[in-house]
Amino acid sequence: MLNSETTLTLSDLDSWDFTGTALAVLGHPIKHSLSPLMHNTALADLAADDSRFSTWRYFRFDVPPAELPTALRTLHQKGFHGINLTVPHKVLAVNEVEEIAPAARPVGAVNTLRRTEAGWSGFNTDGYGLATALEESVQRELTGAHVVLLGAGGAARGAAVECLQRGCASLWIANRTAKNLHALLDTLRPVAGDIPLHGFAPTEIPADLPAGVILVNATSAGLHEDDPAPIDLRAIARPAAVFDMIYNPARTPLLRDAATLGLPLANGLSMLVHQGAKALEIWSDIPAARTAPPMAAALAQAQSIA
Ligand code: NDP
């Protein structure tokens, strides 16, 4: 039987003879993705109660960006049921799918595809993952909250749309490069409606920033040990919570500062779990709340071994 932990490439599809229900994550690089472990653990857990899932497997494929259109076509021909997309495919895939769920349209990116007769239907579960992680790990809801979001890349855009769609009280976005910040603000204005939307440089904290914000880091500052914190937390009137989308390392400079200040904090591991559980719900109709616990347990065990 195929080992679902092996990293596959498109050429492995030439002799594809897997007869079960196949799911896959596509990325480049993809070797270190935790999604196969997370999903295969949840599928094994489901199979213990429901034998339908005993033939479901989640694979990983290394697909360079130029090969994405061919990969999606071939995976459809080979009968794959669902796909997850990670760096750098989330935005590229928008032009390769037959339809996009309305909530994902303003995000301009998809991370989950479900098979249809004609091709693929695209969804984005990252925003759900963030909102659910905030509720679970720091007991905060986006609805009615003042939110400070750091970053203006793909993850920030998804998070910003989720904040606005859930009716946050105000959204304040900070980014290192002003041009990228303003491009994001322009994209978000039609989604914001009456919700106050502001942009600022991380080095110039606005004097009228409300106290008690939820602060979310969606920059990649913190991925490397010697990265500086993306903002000086001491310059912000006591945030209600600090959430860093980065999960490796588990404690970024921003989260270390939050701990020093005694603030409620969490890293991005629970977001990874909940976006994954929502993707599995889209493919299987099994509620995300059922599969999130085995996914979280698999990641916790992997981290304790690492
Ligand atoms: P992008 O490359 O699209 O965006 C990167 C962002 O980080 C930009 O705003 C960029 O600013 C900023 N940035 C990069 N380096 C620095 C730095 N040294 N100082 C300050 N700002 C910096 O990446 P994504 O949006 O896709 O991902 C962002 C982060 O979110 C990643 O760390 C990723 O791992 C994480 N993530 C976690 C998820 C989870 O499930 N937990 C899901 C998705 C993402 P500028 O415009 O100035 O270049």
mmCIF file of C-alpha atoms and ligand atoms in Angstrom:
data_model
loop_
_atom_site.group_PDB
_atom_site.id
_atom_site.type_symbol
_atom_site.label_atom_id
_atom_site.label_comp_id
_atom_site.label_asym_id
_atom_site.label_seq_id
_atom_site.Cartn_x
_atom_site.Cartn_y
_atom_site.Cartn_z
ATOM 1 C CA MET A 1 0.000 0.000 0.000
ATOM 2 C CA LEU A 2 1.141 3.559 -0.677
ATOM 3 C CA ASN A 3 2.709 5.246 2.324
ATOM 4 C CA SER A 4 0.750 8.469 2.811
ATOM 5 C CA GLU A 5 3.723 10.098 4.612
ATOM 6 C CA THR A 6 5.940 9.875 1.482
ATOM 7 C CA THR A 7 6.390 13.090 -0.498
ATOM 8 C CA LEU A 8 4.977 12.392 -3.984
ATOM 9 C CA THR A 9 5.379 14.270 -7.248
ATOM 10 C CA LEU A 10 3.219 14.476 -10.374
ATOM 11 C CA SER A 11 5.103 11.584 -11.975
ATOM 12 C CA ASP A 12 3.756 9.294 -9.223
ATOM 13 C CA LEU A 13 0.297 9.825 -10.731
ATOM 14 C CA ASP A 14 1.329 8.027 -13.964
ATOM 15 C CA SER A 15 0.955 4.670 -12.211
ATOM 16 C CA TRP A 16 -1.652 5.732 -9.613
ATOM 17 C CA ASP A 17 -3.663 2.681 -8.547
ATOM 18 C CA PHE A 18 -4.992 3.724 -5.131
ATOM 19 C CA THR A 19 -8.629 2.606 -5.005
ATOM 20 C CA GLY A 20 -9.775 4.364 -1.804
ATOM 21 C CA THR A 21 -10.902 7.966 -1.311
ATOM 22 C CA ALA A 22 -7.818 10.109 -1.920
ATOM 23 C CA LEU A 23 -7.132 13.543 -0.445
ATOM 24 C CA ALA A 24 -3.895 15.509 -0.823
ATOM 25 C CA VAL A 25 -2.015 18.644 0.113
ATOM 26 C CA LEU A 26 -0.066 20.412 -2.637
ATOM 27 C CA GLY A 27 2.765 22.797 -1.834
ATOM 28 C CA HIS A 28 6.347 23.732 -2.680
ATOM 29 C CA PRO A 29 8.158 23.012 -0.428
ATOM 30 C CA ILE A 30 5.876 20.469 1.284
ATOM 31 C CA LYS A 31 8.201 17.979 3.010
ATOM 32 C CA HIS A 32 7.635 19.460 6.498
ATOM 33 C CA SER A 33 3.840 19.844 6.255
ATOM 34 C CA LEU A 34 2.019 18.488 9.305
ATOM 35 C CA SER A 35 -1.270 18.152 7.382
ATOM 36 C CA PRO A 36 -0.845 14.470 6.335
ATOM 37 C CA LEU A 37 -0.191 13.439 9.947
ATOM 38 C CA MET A 38 -3.107 15.534 11.198
ATOM 39 C CA HIS A 39 -5.630 14.315 8.605
ATOM 40 C CA ASN A 40 -4.588 10.649 8.562
ATOM 41 C CA THR A 41 -4.837 10.529 12.372
ATOM 42 C CA ALA A 42 -8.340 12.039 12.228
ATOM 43 C CA LEU A 43 -9.360 9.632 9.428
ATOM 44 C CA ALA A 44 -8.127 6.620 11.432
ATOM 45 C CA ASP A 45 -10.084 7.910 14.414
ATOM 46 C CA LEU A 46 -13.239 8.294 12.288
ATOM 47 C CA ALA A 47 -12.735 4.821 10.761
ATOM 48 C CA ALA A 48 -12.896 3.262 14.235
ATOM 49 C CA ASP A 49 -16.568 4.372 14.403
ATOM 50 C CA ASP A 50 -17.501 4.369 10.721
ATOM 51 C CA SER A 51 -15.919 1.892 8.294
ATOM 52 C CA ARG A 52 -16.580 4.208 5.312
ATOM 53 C CA PHE A 53 -13.471 6.125 6.361
ATOM 54 C CA SER A 54 -11.160 3.100 6.458
ATOM 55 C CA THR A 55 -10.350 3.644 2.776
ATOM 56 C CA TRP A 56 -9.748 7.403 3.039
ATOM 57 C CA ARG A 57 -6.076 8.540 2.829
ATOM 58 C CA TYR A 58 -4.420 11.957 2.712
ATOM 59 C CA PHE A 59 -1.237 12.283 0.603
ATOM 60 C CA ARG A 60 1.367 15.006 0.116
ATOM 61 C CA PHE A 61 2.577 16.239 -3.284
ATOM 62 C CA ASP A 62 5.469 18.551 -4.039
ATOM 63 C CA VAL A 63 4.126 20.690 -6.889
ATOM 64 C CA PRO A 64 6.106 23.708 -8.182
ATOM 65 C CA PRO A 65 3.874 26.690 -9.092
ATOM 66 C CA ALA A 66 4.231 26.194 -12.869
ATOM 67 C CA GLU A 67 2.833 22.657 -12.501
ATOM 68 C CA LEU A 68 -0.282 23.598 -10.505
ATOM 69 C CA PRO A 69 -2.756 23.676 -13.451
ATOM 70 C CA THR A 70 -1.564 20.250 -14.679
ATOM 71 C CA ALA A 71 -1.590 18.876 -11.134
ATOM 72 C CA LEU A 72 -5.192 19.935 -10.487
ATOM 73 C CA ARG A 73 -6.350 18.518 -13.827
ATOM 74 C CA THR A 74 -4.539 15.210 -13.301
ATOM 75 C CA LEU A 75 -5.702 14.797 -9.698
ATOM 76 C CA HIS A 76 -9.276 15.308 -10.901
ATOM 77 C CA GLN A 77 -8.840 12.712 -13.668
ATOM 78 C CA LYS A 78 -7.402 10.254 -11.124
ATOM 79 C CA GLY A 79 -10.512 10.648 -8.964
ATOM 80 C CA PHE A 80 -9.107 12.619 -5.984
ATOM 81 C CA HIS A 81 -11.913 13.792 -3.696
ATOM 82 C CA GLY A 82 -10.318 16.805 -1.999
ATOM 83 C CA ILE A 83 -7.217 18.981 -2.053
ATOM 84 C CA ASN A 84 -5.522 21.324 0.397
ATOM 85 C CA LEU A 85 -3.277 24.058 -0.976
ATOM 86 C CA THR A 86 -0.411 25.711 0.816
ATOM 87 C CA VAL A 87 2.446 28.070 -0.102
ATOM 88 C CA PRO A 88 2.667 29.182 -2.928
ATOM 89 C CA HIS A 89 -0.613 27.856 -4.423
ATOM 90 C CA LYS A 90 -3.461 29.509 -2.484
ATOM 91 C CA VAL A 91 -3.735 32.565 -4.733
ATOM 92 C CA LEU A 92 -2.672 30.831 -7.965
ATOM 93 C CA ALA A 93 -5.453 28.246 -7.607
ATOM 94 C CA VAL A 94 -8.201 30.886 -7.710
ATOM 95 C CA ASN A 95 -7.874 30.916 -11.515
ATOM 96 C CA GLU A 96 -7.849 27.123 -11.779
ATOM 97 C CA VAL A 97 -11.143 26.224 -10.077
ATOM 98 C CA GLU A 98 -14.671 26.012 -11.507
ATOM 99 C CA GLU A 99 -16.327 27.890 -8.630
ATOM 100 C CA ILE A 100 -15.396 29.700 -5.404
ATOM 101 C CA ALA A 101 -17.481 29.789 -2.221
ATOM 102 C CA PRO A 102 -18.898 33.334 -1.761
ATOM 103 C CA ALA A 103 -17.107 33.847 1.594
ATOM 104 C CA ALA A 104 -13.731 33.054 -0.020
ATOM 105 C CA ARG A 105 -14.129 35.497 -2.934
ATOM 106 C CA PRO A 106 -12.956 38.656 -1.094
ATOM 107 C CA VAL A 107 -9.994 36.677 0.289
ATOM 108 C CA GLY A 108 -8.703 36.055 -3.232
ATOM 109 C CA ALA A 109 -7.194 32.757 -2.119
ATOM 110 C CA VAL A 110 -8.366 29.171 -1.585
ATOM 111 C CA ASN A 111 -6.825 26.516 0.655
ATOM 112 C CA THR A 112 -9.410 23.730 0.228
ATOM 113 C CA LEU A 113 -10.828 22.234 -2.972
ATOM 114 C CA ARG A 114 -13.734 19.791 -3.211
ATOM 115 C CA ARG A 115 -14.296 17.646 -6.267
ATOM 116 C CA THR A 116 -17.252 18.434 -8.529
ATOM 117 C CA GLU A 117 -18.167 16.702 -11.793
ATOM 118 C CA ALA A 118 -16.719 19.561 -13.830
ATOM 119 C CA GLY A 119 -13.606 20.325 -11.778
ATOM 120 C CA TRP A 120 -12.938 21.825 -8.349
ATOM 121 C CA SER A 121 -14.954 23.969 -5.981
ATOM 122 C CA GLY A 122 -12.751 26.320 -3.887
ATOM 123 C CA PHE A 123 -13.059 27.275 -0.194
ATOM 124 C CA ASN A 124 -10.895 29.068 2.335
ATOM 125 C CA THR A 125 -10.888 27.657 5.875
ATOM 126 C CA ASP A 126 -8.024 29.783 7.273
ATOM 127 C CA GLY A 127 -10.356 32.505 8.598
ATOM 128 C CA TYR A 128 -12.532 29.929 10.378
ATOM 129 C CA GLY A 129 -9.314 28.409 11.757
ATOM 130 C CA LEU A 130 -8.205 31.754 13.176
ATOM 131 C CA ALA A 131 -11.601 32.654 14.676
ATOM 132 C CA THR A 132 -12.032 29.219 16.279
ATOM 133 C CA ALA A 133 -8.454 29.217 17.589
ATOM 134 C CA LEU A 134 -9.001 32.614 19.231
ATOM 135 C CA GLU A 135 -12.159 31.354 20.933
ATOM 136 C CA GLU A 136 -10.487 28.163 22.088
ATOM 137 C CA SER A 137 -7.039 29.380 23.102
ATOM 138 C CA VAL A 138 -7.616 32.910 24.441
ATOM 139 C CA GLN A 139 -11.438 32.910 24.831
ATOM 140 C CA ARG A 140 -11.926 35.891 22.508
ATOM 141 C CA GLU A 141 -14.466 36.403 19.731
ATOM 142 C CA LEU A 142 -13.791 38.544 16.661
ATOM 143 C CA THR A 143 -17.391 39.791 16.647
ATOM 144 C CA GLY A 144 -17.477 43.161 18.417
ATOM 145 C CA ALA A 145 -13.708 43.189 19.052
ATOM 146 C CA HIS A 146 -11.173 45.878 18.195
ATOM 147 C CA VAL A 147 -8.504 43.998 16.224
ATOM 148 C CA VAL A 148 -4.911 44.923 15.386
ATOM 149 C CA LEU A 149 -3.592 42.818 12.543
ATOM 150 C CA LEU A 150 0.114 42.765 11.685
ATOM 151 C CA GLY A 151 0.972 42.026 8.051
ATOM 152 C CA ALA A 152 -0.421 42.573 4.578
ATOM 153 C CA GLY A 153 0.315 39.249 2.861
ATOM 154 C CA GLY A 154 -2.000 36.338 2.082
ATOM 155 C CA ALA A 155 -2.588 35.258 5.677
ATOM 156 C CA ALA A 156 -3.323 38.844 6.754
ATOM 157 C CA ARG A 157 -5.830 39.276 3.945
ATOM 158 C CA GLY A 158 -7.708 36.132 4.961
ATOM 159 C CA ALA A 159 -7.679 37.189 8.613
ATOM 160 C CA ALA A 160 -8.848 40.718 7.775
ATOM 161 C CA VAL A 161 -11.781 39.458 5.700
ATOM 162 C CA GLU A 162 -12.782 37.094 8.540
ATOM 163 C CA CYS A 163 -12.658 39.953 11.097
ATOM 164 C CA LEU A 164 -14.841 42.130 8.863
ATOM 165 C CA GLN A 165 -17.280 39.352 7.889
ATOM 166 C CA ARG A 166 -17.732 38.490 11.587
ATOM 167 C CA GLY A 167 -18.446 42.133 12.464
ATOM 168 C CA CYS A 168 -15.403 43.277 14.434
ATOM 169 C CA ALA A 169 -15.775 46.728 16.058
ATOM 170 C CA SER A 170 -12.736 48.130 14.221
ATOM 171 C CA LEU A 171 -9.758 46.808 12.292
ATOM 172 C CA TRP A 172 -6.271 48.321 12.481
ATOM 173 C CA ILE A 173 -3.669 46.924 10.097
ATOM 174 C CA ALA A 174 0.072 47.524 10.474
ATOM 175 C CA ASN A 175 2.657 46.567 7.874
ATOM 176 C CA ARG A 176 6.357 47.210 7.280
ATOM 177 C CA THR A 177 5.933 48.124 3.596
ATOM 178 C CA ALA A 178 3.446 50.986 3.099
ATOM 179 C CA LYS A 179 2.686 50.083 -0.532
ATOM 180 C CA ASN A 180 1.526 46.578 0.444
ATOM 181 C CA LEU A 181 -0.486 47.982 3.345
ATOM 182 C CA HIS A 182 -2.358 50.418 1.117
ATOM 183 C CA ALA A 183 -3.037 47.779 -1.539
ATOM 184 C CA LEU A 184 -4.608 45.590 1.165
ATOM 185 C CA LEU A 185 -6.673 48.457 2.600
ATOM 186 C CA ASP A 186 -8.004 49.239 -0.901
ATOM 187 C CA THR A 187 -9.075 45.612 -1.340
ATOM 188 C CA LEU A 188 -10.784 45.531 2.055
ATOM 189 C CA ARG A 189 -12.772 48.785 1.867
ATOM 190 C CA PRO A 190 -15.751 47.256 0.002
ATOM 191 C CA VAL A 191 -15.877 44.406 2.567
ATOM 192 C CA ALA A 192 -15.599 46.764 5.564
ATOM 193 C CA GLY A 193 -18.787 48.753 4.912
ATOM 194 C CA ASP A 194 -19.333 50.840 8.061
ATOM 195 C CA ILE A 195 -16.638 49.099 10.123
ATOM 196 C CA PRO A 196 -13.752 51.522 10.814
ATOM 197 C CA LEU A 197 -10.658 50.342 8.922
ATOM 198 C CA HIS A 198 -7.248 51.930 9.567
ATOM 199 C CA GLY A 199 -3.667 51.375 8.469
ATOM 200 C CA PHE A 200 -0.436 52.344 10.210
ATOM 201 C CA ALA A 201 3.308 51.739 10.246
ATOM 202 C CA PRO A 202 4.345 49.309 13.029
ATOM 203 C CA THR A 203 6.802 51.920 14.314
ATOM 204 C CA GLU A 204 4.097 54.612 14.641
ATOM 205 C CA ILE A 205 1.312 53.362 16.928
ATOM 206 C CA PRO A 206 -1.809 55.559 16.485
ATOM 207 C CA ALA A 207 -2.665 57.610 19.573
ATOM 208 C CA ASP A 208 -6.359 56.735 19.222
ATOM 209 C CA LEU A 209 -5.857 52.952 19.186
ATOM 210 C CA PRO A 210 -8.500 51.540 21.584
ATOM 211 C CA ALA A 211 -7.409 49.687 24.718
ATOM 212 C CA GLY A 212 -8.027 45.943 24.956
ATOM 213 C CA VAL A 213 -7.437 45.011 21.306
ATOM 214 C CA ILE A 214 -6.972 41.459 20.043
ATOM 215 C CA LEU A 215 -3.546 41.569 18.391
ATOM 216 C CA VAL A 216 -2.892 39.029 15.622
ATOM 217 C CA ASN A 217 0.502 38.547 13.985
ATOM 218 C CA ALA A 218 0.123 37.499 10.335
ATOM 219 C CA THR A 219 3.654 38.494 9.313
ATOM 220 C CA SER A 220 6.450 35.975 8.923
ATOM 221 C CA ALA A 221 8.583 37.928 11.420
ATOM 222 C CA GLY A 222 9.288 35.347 14.110
ATOM 223 C CA LEU A 223 9.853 32.326 11.875
ATOM 224 C CA HIS A 224 13.614 32.710 12.507
ATOM 225 C CA GLU A 225 15.173 32.796 15.964
ATOM 226 C CA ASP A 226 16.900 36.173 15.404
ATOM 227 C CA ASP A 227 13.839 37.970 13.917
ATOM 228 C CA PRO A 228 12.780 41.090 15.817
ATOM 229 C CA ALA A 229 9.211 41.258 17.208
ATOM 230 C CA PRO A 230 6.969 42.791 14.479
ATOM 231 C CA ILE A 231 5.696 45.479 16.902
ATOM 232 C CA ASP A 232 6.607 46.864 20.329
ATOM 233 C CA LEU A 233 3.821 45.473 22.543
ATOM 234 C CA ARG A 234 4.728 47.886 25.356
ATOM 235 C CA ALA A 235 3.555 50.753 23.110
ATOM 236 C CA ILE A 236 -0.005 49.350 22.941
ATOM 237 C CA ALA A 237 -2.486 49.905 25.779
ATOM 238 C CA ARG A 238 -2.885 46.448 27.363
ATOM 239 C CA PRO A 239 -4.089 44.120 24.560
ATOM 240 C CA ALA A 240 -6.822 41.636 25.556
ATOM 241 C CA ALA A 241 -4.914 38.845 23.796
ATOM 242 C CA VAL A 242 -1.908 38.278 21.534
ATOM 243 C CA PHE A 243 -2.146 35.599 18.849
ATOM 244 C CA ASP A 244 0.763 34.664 16.580
ATOM 245 C CA MET A 245 -0.106 32.632 13.454
ATOM 246 C CA ILE A 246 3.422 31.192 13.543
ATOM 247 C CA TYR A 247 3.594 27.825 15.351
ATOM 248 C CA ASN A 248 7.196 26.850 14.688
ATOM 249 C CA PRO A 249 8.949 28.105 16.765
ATOM 250 C CA ALA A 250 6.227 27.727 19.406
ATOM 251 C CA ARG A 251 7.349 30.935 21.201
ATOM 252 C CA THR A 252 8.151 33.828 18.855
ATOM 253 C CA PRO A 253 9.738 37.098 20.099
ATOM 254 C CA LEU A 254 6.223 38.640 20.040
ATOM 255 C CA LEU A 255 4.816 35.859 22.262
ATOM 256 C CA ARG A 256 7.827 36.114 24.585
ATOM 257 C CA ASP A 257 7.062 39.841 24.994
ATOM 258 C CA ALA A 258 3.376 39.032 25.620
ATOM 259 C CA ALA A 259 4.385 36.515 28.305
ATOM 260 C CA THR A 260 6.655 39.084 29.962
ATOM 261 C CA LEU A 261 3.729 41.525 30.057
ATOM 262 C CA GLY A 262 1.413 38.844 31.478
ATOM 263 C CA LEU A 263 -0.969 38.953 28.476
ATOM 264 C CA PRO A 264 -3.166 36.036 27.310
ATOM 265 C CA LEU A 265 -1.358 34.530 24.315
ATOM 266 C CA ALA A 266 -1.403 31.654 21.821
ATOM 267 C CA ASN A 267 0.577 30.472 18.814
ATOM 268 C CA GLY A 268 -0.806 29.304 15.452
ATOM 269 C CA LEU A 269 -0.974 25.572 16.174
ATOM 270 C CA SER A 270 -4.679 25.612 17.013
ATOM 271 C CA MET A 271 -5.370 27.635 13.839
ATOM 272 C CA LEU A 272 -3.634 24.892 11.843
ATOM 273 C CA VAL A 273 -5.849 22.300 13.539
ATOM 274 C CA HIS A 274 -9.142 24.133 13.024
ATOM 275 C CA GLN A 275 -8.539 25.067 9.381
ATOM 276 C CA GLY A 276 -7.746 21.385 8.804
ATOM 277 C CA ALA A 277 -10.824 20.121 10.636
ATOM 278 C CA LYS A 278 -13.004 22.508 8.611
ATOM 279 C CA ALA A 279 -11.451 21.228 5.359
ATOM 280 C CA LEU A 280 -12.244 17.650 6.395
ATOM 281 C CA GLU A 281 -15.823 18.746 7.149
ATOM 282 C CA ILE A 282 -16.093 20.148 3.607
ATOM 283 C CA TRP A 283 -14.976 16.785 2.164
ATOM 284 C CA SER A 284 -16.778 14.416 4.534
ATOM 285 C CA ASP A 285 -19.707 16.318 6.106
ATOM 286 C CA ILE A 286 -18.321 15.247 9.521
ATOM 287 C CA PRO A 287 -18.492 18.320 11.825
ATOM 288 C CA ALA A 288 -15.102 19.996 12.384
ATOM 289 C CA ALA A 289 -15.672 19.795 16.157
ATOM 290 C CA ARG A 290 -15.522 15.960 15.873
ATOM 291 C CA THR A 291 -12.130 15.769 14.105
ATOM 292 C CA ALA A 292 -10.295 18.749 15.676
ATOM 293 C CA PRO A 293 -9.434 16.842 18.926
ATOM 294 C CA PRO A 294 -7.649 13.892 17.222
ATOM 295 C CA MET A 295 -5.857 16.358 14.920
ATOM 296 C CA ALA A 296 -4.676 18.413 17.920
ATOM 297 C CA ALA A 297 -3.561 15.264 19.741
ATOM 298 C CA ALA A 298 -1.505 14.152 16.706
ATOM 299 C CA LEU A 299 0.268 17.526 16.556
ATOM 300 C CA ALA A 300 0.890 17.588 20.311
ATOM 301 C CA GLN A 301 2.460 14.134 20.108
ATOM 302 C CA ALA A 302 4.602 15.104 17.094
ATOM 303 C CA GLN A 303 5.843 18.182 18.957
ATOM 304 C CA SER A 304 6.723 16.190 22.059
ATOM 305 C CA ILE A 305 8.809 13.786 19.934
ATOM 306 C CA ALA A 306 10.528 16.576 17.935
HETATM 307 P P1 NDP B 1 3.307 36.452 2.904
HETATM 308 O O1 NDP B 1 4.679 36.220 2.380
HETATM 309 O O2 NDP B 1 2.150 36.570 1.962
HETATM 310 O O3 NDP B 1 3.322 37.824 3.791
HETATM 311 C C1 NDP B 1 4.358 38.074 4.677
HETATM 312 C C2 NDP B 1 4.032 39.281 5.547
HETATM 313 O O4 NDP B 1 5.033 39.354 6.578
HETATM 314 C C3 NDP B 1 4.074 40.610 4.818
HETATM 315 O O5 NDP B 1 3.135 41.484 5.392
HETATM 316 C C4 NDP B 1 5.499 41.103 5.106
HETATM 317 O O6 NDP B 1 5.613 42.505 5.109
HETATM 318 C C5 NDP B 1 5.669 40.634 6.525
HETATM 319 N N1 NDP B 1 7.065 40.431 6.928
HETATM 320 C C6 NDP B 1 7.927 39.508 6.452
HETATM 321 N N2 NDP B 1 9.108 39.599 7.107
HETATM 322 C C7 NDP B 1 8.975 40.617 8.000
HETATM 323 C C8 NDP B 1 9.845 41.195 8.962
HETATM 324 N N3 NDP B 1 11.102 40.744 9.147
HETATM 325 N N4 NDP B 1 9.379 42.210 9.728
HETATM 326 C C9 NDP B 1 8.113 42.665 9.582
HETATM 327 N N5 NDP B 1 7.248 42.169 8.663
HETATM 328 C C10 NDP B 1 7.675 41.147 7.887
HETATM 329 O O7 NDP B 1 3.081 35.290 3.980
HETATM 330 P P2 NDP B 1 1.684 34.700 4.486
HETATM 331 O O8 NDP B 1 0.754 35.834 4.642
HETATM 332 O O9 NDP B 1 1.298 33.557 3.653
HETATM 333 O O10 NDP B 1 2.089 34.069 5.918
HETATM 334 C C11 NDP B 1 2.408 34.908 7.022
HETATM 335 C C12 NDP B 1 2.661 34.060 8.264
HETATM 336 O O11 NDP B 1 1.470 33.400 8.691
HETATM 337 C C13 NDP B 1 3.685 32.964 8.038
HETATM 338 O O12 NDP B 1 4.557 32.958 9.142
HETATM 339 C C14 NDP B 1 2.868 31.685 8.011
HETATM 340 O O13 NDP B 1 3.623 30.590 8.499
HETATM 341 C C15 NDP B 1 1.721 32.030 8.943
HETATM 342 N N6 NDP B 1 0.504 31.255 8.667
HETATM 343 C C16 NDP B 1 0.019 30.400 9.626
HETATM 344 C C17 NDP B 1 -1.125 29.669 9.408
HETATM 345 C C18 NDP B 1 -1.632 28.728 10.481
HETATM 346 O O14 NDP B 1 -2.498 27.877 10.196
HETATM 347 N N7 NDP B 1 -1.182 28.835 11.709
HETATM 348 C C19 NDP B 1 -1.887 29.769 8.153
HETATM 349 C C20 NDP B 1 -1.316 30.712 7.204
HETATM 350 C C21 NDP B 1 -0.150 31.412 7.481
HETATM 351 P P3 NDP B 1 6.043 43.367 3.789
HETATM 352 O O15 NDP B 1 4.787 43.674 3.070
HETATM 353 O O16 NDP B 1 6.689 44.539 4.403
HETATM 354 O O17 NDP B 1 7.000 42.496 3.018
#
